[in-house]
N, C-alpha and C. Protein backbone atom coordinates (compact mmCIF):
# COMPACT_ATOMS: atom_id res chain seq x y z
N UNK A 1 0.69 -1.28 0.02
CA UNK A 1 0.32 -0.07 -0.27
C UNK A 1 1.04 1.49 -0.17
N UNK A 2 1.59 1.42 0.47
CA UNK A 2 2.71 2.03 1.37
C UNK A 2 3.48 2.77 -0.09
N UNK A 3 4.38 1.86 -0.43
CA UNK A 3 4.09 1.22 -2.03
C UNK A 3 4.30 1.96 -3.42
N UNK A 4 2.06 1.85 -2.87
CA UNK A 4 1.73 2.50 -4.57
C UNK A 4 1.44 4.05 -4.01
N UNK A 5 1.66 4.18 -2.70
CA UNK A 5 1.37 5.86 -2.51
C UNK A 5 2.43 6.36 -2.96
N UNK A 6 3.94 5.89 -2.97
CA UNK A 6 4.93 6.15 -2.86
C UNK A 6 5.53 6.39 -4.47
N UNK A 7 4.95 5.43 -5.38
CA UNK A 7 4.64 5.97 -6.34
C UNK A 7 3.53 6.49 -7.24
N UNK A 8 2.06 6.68 -6.70
CA UNK A 8 1.64 7.71 -6.96
C UNK A 8 1.96 8.84 -7.19
N UNK A 9 3.17 9.70 -5.54
CA UNK A 9 3.29 11.26 -6.16
C UNK A 9 4.23 10.64 -6.42
N UNK A 10 5.00 9.54 -6.62
CA UNK A 10 6.42 10.06 -7.56
C UNK A 10 5.88 10.47 -8.88
N UNK A 11 4.95 10.02 -9.30
CA UNK A 11 4.16 10.01 -10.94
C UNK A 11 3.23 11.54 -10.64
N UNK A 12 3.00 11.79 -9.19
CA UNK A 12 2.71 13.44 -9.40
C UNK A 12 3.51 14.22 -9.57
N UNK A 13 4.61 14.13 -9.72
CA UNK A 13 6.15 14.61 -9.62
C UNK A 13 6.35 16.15 -9.40
N UNK A 14 5.69 16.72 -10.47
CA UNK A 14 5.24 18.53 -11.59
C UNK A 14 3.65 19.12 -10.57
N UNK A 15 2.69 18.18 -9.92
CA UNK A 15 2.13 19.12 -9.40
C UNK A 15 2.37 18.19 -7.64
N UNK A 16 2.32 17.89 -6.96
CA UNK A 16 3.23 18.27 -6.08
C UNK A 16 3.19 18.66 -5.52
N UNK A 17 2.59 20.27 -4.97
CA UNK A 17 2.28 21.56 -4.53
C UNK A 17 0.29 21.29 -4.53
N UNK A 18 -0.66 20.99 -5.71
CA UNK A 18 -1.20 21.38 -6.16
C UNK A 18 -2.37 19.61 -4.65
N UNK A 19 -1.88 18.81 -5.00
CA UNK A 19 -1.78 17.77 -3.91
C UNK A 19 -2.48 17.49 -2.46
N UNK A 20 -0.73 17.88 -2.06
CA UNK A 20 -0.44 18.86 -0.74
C UNK A 20 -1.71 19.71 -0.61
N UNK A 21 -1.62 20.28 -1.32
CA UNK A 21 -2.68 22.13 -0.75
C UNK A 21 -4.37 21.17 -0.47
N UNK A 22 -4.58 20.20 -1.75
CA UNK A 22 -5.44 19.35 -1.43
C UNK A 22 -5.63 19.14 -1.04
N UNK A 23 -5.17 17.73 -0.15
CA UNK A 23 -5.18 17.22 0.99
C UNK A 23 -4.97 18.35 2.69
N UNK A 24 -4.83 18.85 2.24
CA UNK A 24 -4.41 20.44 3.51
C UNK A 24 -6.06 20.34 3.56
N UNK A 25 -6.76 21.07 2.06
CA UNK A 25 -7.83 21.69 2.06
C UNK A 25 -8.99 20.77 3.04
N UNK A 26 -8.97 19.56 2.34
CA UNK A 26 -9.72 18.45 2.35
C UNK A 26 -9.57 18.00 4.68
N UNK A 27 -8.24 18.48 5.18
CA UNK A 27 -7.81 18.28 6.35
C UNK A 27 -9.13 19.23 6.91
N UNK A 28 -9.21 20.39 6.27
CA UNK A 28 -10.19 21.35 7.06
C UNK A 28 -11.39 22.08 6.79
N UNK A 29 -11.82 20.72 4.99
CA UNK A 29 -13.21 20.73 5.56
C UNK A 29 -13.98 19.69 6.18
N UNK A 30 -13.11 18.12 6.74
CA UNK A 30 -13.30 17.43 6.96
C UNK A 30 -13.29 17.97 9.12
N UNK A 31 -12.73 19.15 9.05
CA UNK A 31 -12.86 19.61 10.28
C UNK A 31 -14.35 20.74 10.89
N UNK A 32 -14.88 20.84 9.99
CA UNK A 32 -15.92 22.42 9.64
C UNK A 32 -17.11 21.28 9.92
N UNK A 33 -16.94 19.92 9.51
CA UNK A 33 -18.03 18.80 9.39
C UNK A 33 -18.70 19.36 11.33
N UNK A 34 -17.82 19.21 12.25
CA UNK A 34 -18.41 19.31 13.12
C UNK A 34 -18.64 20.33 14.37
N UNK A 35 -18.76 21.53 13.33
CA UNK A 35 -18.82 23.29 13.50
C UNK A 35 -20.60 23.01 13.98
N UNK A 36 -21.36 22.41 12.67
CA UNK A 36 -22.45 22.95 12.42
C UNK A 36 -23.43 21.84 13.57
N UNK A 37 -22.83 20.85 14.13
CA UNK A 37 -23.44 19.59 15.49
C UNK A 37 -23.12 20.36 16.48
N UNK A 38 -21.91 21.80 17.11
CA UNK A 38 -21.17 22.27 18.00
C UNK A 38 -22.94 22.42 18.35
N UNK A 39 -22.91 23.94 17.63
CA UNK A 39 -23.88 25.25 17.02
C UNK A 39 -24.95 24.55 17.88
N UNK A 40 -25.56 23.41 16.63
CA UNK A 40 -26.88 22.63 17.28
C UNK A 40 -26.86 22.45 19.03
N UNK A 41 -25.26 21.64 19.79
CA UNK A 41 -25.68 21.12 20.83
C UNK A 41 -26.14 22.25 21.63
N UNK A 42 -25.37 22.86 21.30
CA UNK A 42 -25.57 24.38 22.27
C UNK A 42 -26.51 25.42 22.25
N UNK A 43 -27.23 25.33 21.14
CA UNK A 43 -28.99 25.32 20.98
C UNK A 43 -29.72 24.94 21.83
N UNK A 44 -29.69 23.80 22.07
CA UNK A 44 -30.19 22.40 22.57
C UNK A 44 -29.97 22.77 24.35
N UNK A 45 -28.63 23.06 24.24
CA UNK A 45 -28.36 22.57 25.93
C UNK A 45 -28.52 24.46 26.33
N UNK A 46 -29.04 25.04 26.19
CA UNK A 46 -29.04 26.54 26.02
C UNK A 46 -31.39 26.39 26.39
N UNK A 47 -32.29 25.23 25.49
CA UNK A 47 -33.23 25.97 25.36
C UNK A 47 -33.45 24.71 26.98
N UNK A 48 -34.50 26.04 28.28
CA UNK A 48 -34.90 25.35 28.44
C UNK A 48 -35.61 23.62 29.14
N UNK A 49 -36.52 23.44 28.38
CA UNK A 49 -37.40 22.10 27.64
C UNK A 49 -36.53 21.01 27.60
N UNK A 50 -35.48 21.74 27.37
CA UNK A 50 -34.20 19.78 26.88
C UNK A 50 -33.20 20.29 28.41
N UNK A 51 -32.62 21.05 29.43
CA UNK A 51 -32.30 21.30 30.37
C UNK A 51 -32.57 22.26 30.92
N UNK A 52 -33.47 22.23 31.78
CA UNK A 52 -34.22 23.15 33.64
C UNK A 52 -33.23 23.24 34.06
N UNK A 53 -32.07 22.36 33.92
CA UNK A 53 -30.74 23.55 34.75
C UNK A 53 -29.85 24.47 34.27
N UNK A 54 -31.11 24.64 32.77
CA UNK A 54 -30.00 25.96 32.52
C UNK A 54 -29.41 27.25 32.94
N UNK A 55 -28.52 27.64 32.90
CA UNK A 55 -27.97 29.25 33.93
C UNK A 55 -28.82 30.56 32.44
N UNK A 56 -28.42 30.32 31.93
CA UNK A 56 -28.77 31.98 30.99
C UNK A 56 -29.71 31.22 29.88
N UNK A 57 -31.25 31.05 29.17
CA UNK A 57 -32.42 31.01 29.04
C UNK A 57 -31.76 31.24 27.38
N UNK A 58 -32.06 30.62 26.16
CA UNK A 58 -31.58 30.76 24.47
C UNK A 58 -32.69 32.14 24.56
N UNK A 59 -31.75 33.34 23.75
CA UNK A 59 -32.58 34.52 23.16
C UNK A 59 -32.88 33.97 21.84
N UNK A 60 -33.05 35.27 21.65
CA UNK A 60 -32.82 35.39 19.83
C UNK A 60 -31.55 35.63 19.16
N UNK A 61 -31.66 36.50 19.43
CA UNK A 61 -30.08 37.20 19.34
C UNK A 61 -28.74 35.92 18.81
N UNK A 62 -28.62 34.85 20.34
CA UNK A 62 -27.92 33.74 20.41
C UNK A 62 -28.30 32.68 19.30
N UNK A 63 -29.66 32.45 18.79
CA UNK A 63 -30.28 31.60 17.94
C UNK A 63 -29.95 31.96 17.40
N UNK A 64 -29.53 33.16 16.75
CA UNK A 64 -29.53 34.13 15.41
C UNK A 64 -28.20 33.43 14.99
N UNK A 65 -27.90 33.63 16.30
CA UNK A 65 -25.39 33.96 16.34
C UNK A 65 -25.02 32.35 15.78
N UNK A 66 -25.65 31.43 16.18
CA UNK A 66 -25.92 30.64 16.00
C UNK A 66 -25.95 29.72 14.49
N UNK A 67 -27.33 30.32 14.04
CA UNK A 67 -27.61 29.61 12.91
C UNK A 67 -27.06 30.92 11.86
N UNK A 68 -26.46 31.41 11.81
CA UNK A 68 -25.64 32.10 10.80
C UNK A 68 -23.63 31.59 11.14
N UNK A 69 -22.85 30.46 12.57
CA UNK A 69 -22.01 30.38 12.61
C UNK A 69 -22.50 29.06 12.05
N UNK A 70 -23.42 27.72 10.80
CA UNK A 70 -24.42 27.18 10.81
C UNK A 70 -24.10 27.59 9.45
N UNK A 71 -24.61 28.44 8.85
CA UNK A 71 -24.41 28.57 7.52
C UNK A 71 -23.40 29.81 7.18
N UNK A 72 -21.96 30.10 7.77
CA UNK A 72 -20.91 29.99 7.89
C UNK A 72 -19.78 28.55 6.67
N UNK A 73 -20.07 27.73 8.51
CA UNK A 73 -19.40 26.94 7.69
C UNK A 73 -19.51 25.93 7.01
N UNK A 74 -21.62 26.13 6.37
CA UNK A 74 -21.33 24.75 6.03
C UNK A 74 -21.46 25.42 3.97
N UNK A 75 -21.37 26.69 4.23
CA UNK A 75 -20.70 27.81 3.00
C UNK A 75 -19.34 27.71 2.93
N UNK A 76 -18.68 28.15 3.89
CA UNK A 76 -17.22 27.61 3.68
C UNK A 76 -16.58 26.13 3.51
N UNK A 77 -17.39 25.50 4.08
CA UNK A 77 -17.41 23.66 3.32
C UNK A 77 -17.34 23.57 2.23
N UNK A 78 -18.95 24.38 1.21
CA UNK A 78 -18.78 24.03 -0.09
C UNK A 78 -17.54 24.87 -1.13
N UNK A 79 -16.88 25.82 -0.50
CA UNK A 79 -16.11 26.85 -0.86
C UNK A 79 -15.24 25.56 -1.16
N UNK A 80 -14.35 25.34 0.54
CA UNK A 80 -13.58 24.40 0.57
C UNK A 80 -13.67 22.66 -0.81
N UNK A 81 -14.42 22.16 -0.10
CA UNK A 81 -14.57 20.43 -1.41
C UNK A 81 -15.21 21.63 -2.97
N UNK A 82 -15.37 22.75 -2.89
CA UNK A 82 -14.67 23.31 -5.25
C UNK A 82 -12.98 23.40 -5.13
N UNK A 83 -12.94 23.60 -3.50
CA UNK A 83 -10.91 23.84 -4.17
C UNK A 83 -10.81 23.09 -4.27
N UNK A 84 -11.06 21.52 -3.21
CA UNK A 84 -10.59 20.48 -3.60
C UNK A 84 -10.41 19.88 -5.20
N UNK A 85 -11.86 19.84 -4.63
CA UNK A 85 -12.16 19.19 -6.24
C UNK A 85 -10.80 19.57 -7.28
N UNK A 86 -11.12 21.12 -6.98
CA UNK A 86 -9.96 21.78 -8.33
C UNK A 86 -8.66 21.43 -8.28
N UNK A 87 -8.92 20.94 -7.77
CA UNK A 87 -6.43 21.25 -7.43
C UNK A 87 -6.37 19.78 -7.41
N UNK A 88 -6.89 18.70 -6.82
CA UNK A 88 -7.37 17.52 -7.76
C UNK A 88 -7.54 16.45 -9.22
N UNK A 89 -8.95 17.55 -10.72
CA UNK A 89 -8.38 17.26 -11.36
C UNK A 89 -7.34 18.12 -11.75
N UNK A 90 -7.05 19.11 -11.79
CA UNK A 90 -5.85 19.45 -12.17
C UNK A 90 -3.94 18.89 -12.03
N UNK A 91 -4.53 18.00 -10.91
CA UNK A 91 -3.57 17.37 -10.89
C UNK A 91 -3.67 15.48 -11.41
N UNK A 92 -5.04 15.31 -11.75
CA UNK A 92 -4.77 13.68 -11.74
C UNK A 92 -4.39 14.41 -13.40
N UNK A 93 -5.55 15.63 -14.56
CA UNK A 93 -5.16 16.20 -15.48
C UNK A 93 -3.31 15.89 -15.27
N UNK A 94 -3.07 16.98 -14.96
CA UNK A 94 -1.27 16.72 -15.24
C UNK A 94 -1.04 15.79 -15.06
N UNK A 95 -1.24 14.56 -15.01
CA UNK A 95 -0.88 13.29 -14.51
C UNK A 95 -0.61 12.36 -15.23
N UNK A 96 -2.24 12.92 -16.36
CA UNK A 96 -2.12 11.73 -17.66
C UNK A 96 -2.59 12.24 -18.81
N UNK A 97 -1.01 13.46 -18.38
CA UNK A 97 -0.11 14.28 -19.54
C UNK A 97 1.47 12.91 -19.41
N UNK A 98 1.44 12.17 -18.55
CA UNK A 98 3.10 12.17 -18.77
C UNK A 98 2.36 10.43 -19.17
N UNK A 99 4.04 10.32 -20.20
CA UNK A 99 3.29 8.77 -20.16
C UNK A 99 4.42 7.55 -19.49
N UNK A 100 3.79 6.03 -19.06
CA UNK A 100 3.14 5.24 -17.95
C UNK A 100 4.17 4.11 -19.53
N UNK A 101 5.24 4.29 -17.79
CA UNK A 101 6.16 2.44 -18.70
C UNK A 101 7.70 2.93 -17.92
């Protein structure tokens, strides 16, 4: 398996920068999956119906703030996915220009 990865990186010698950039962006995209879940948790935790011991009840500005955080993280994931696909498609296009063998 590692030999295959090493051979693939060797084959991608001209596009290593794009490959590594796509891996870093993909890493951040993976971490952004958690943000809407955490925002939903914080919204639910501040609802007195679900948490009777809540110190500070959920207000409309707080709800709007968490909703905007969710939307921003989803938008950031869309942009990151687009950038990753552009980088990887450009790298694979450059990879196919080299003769095999």
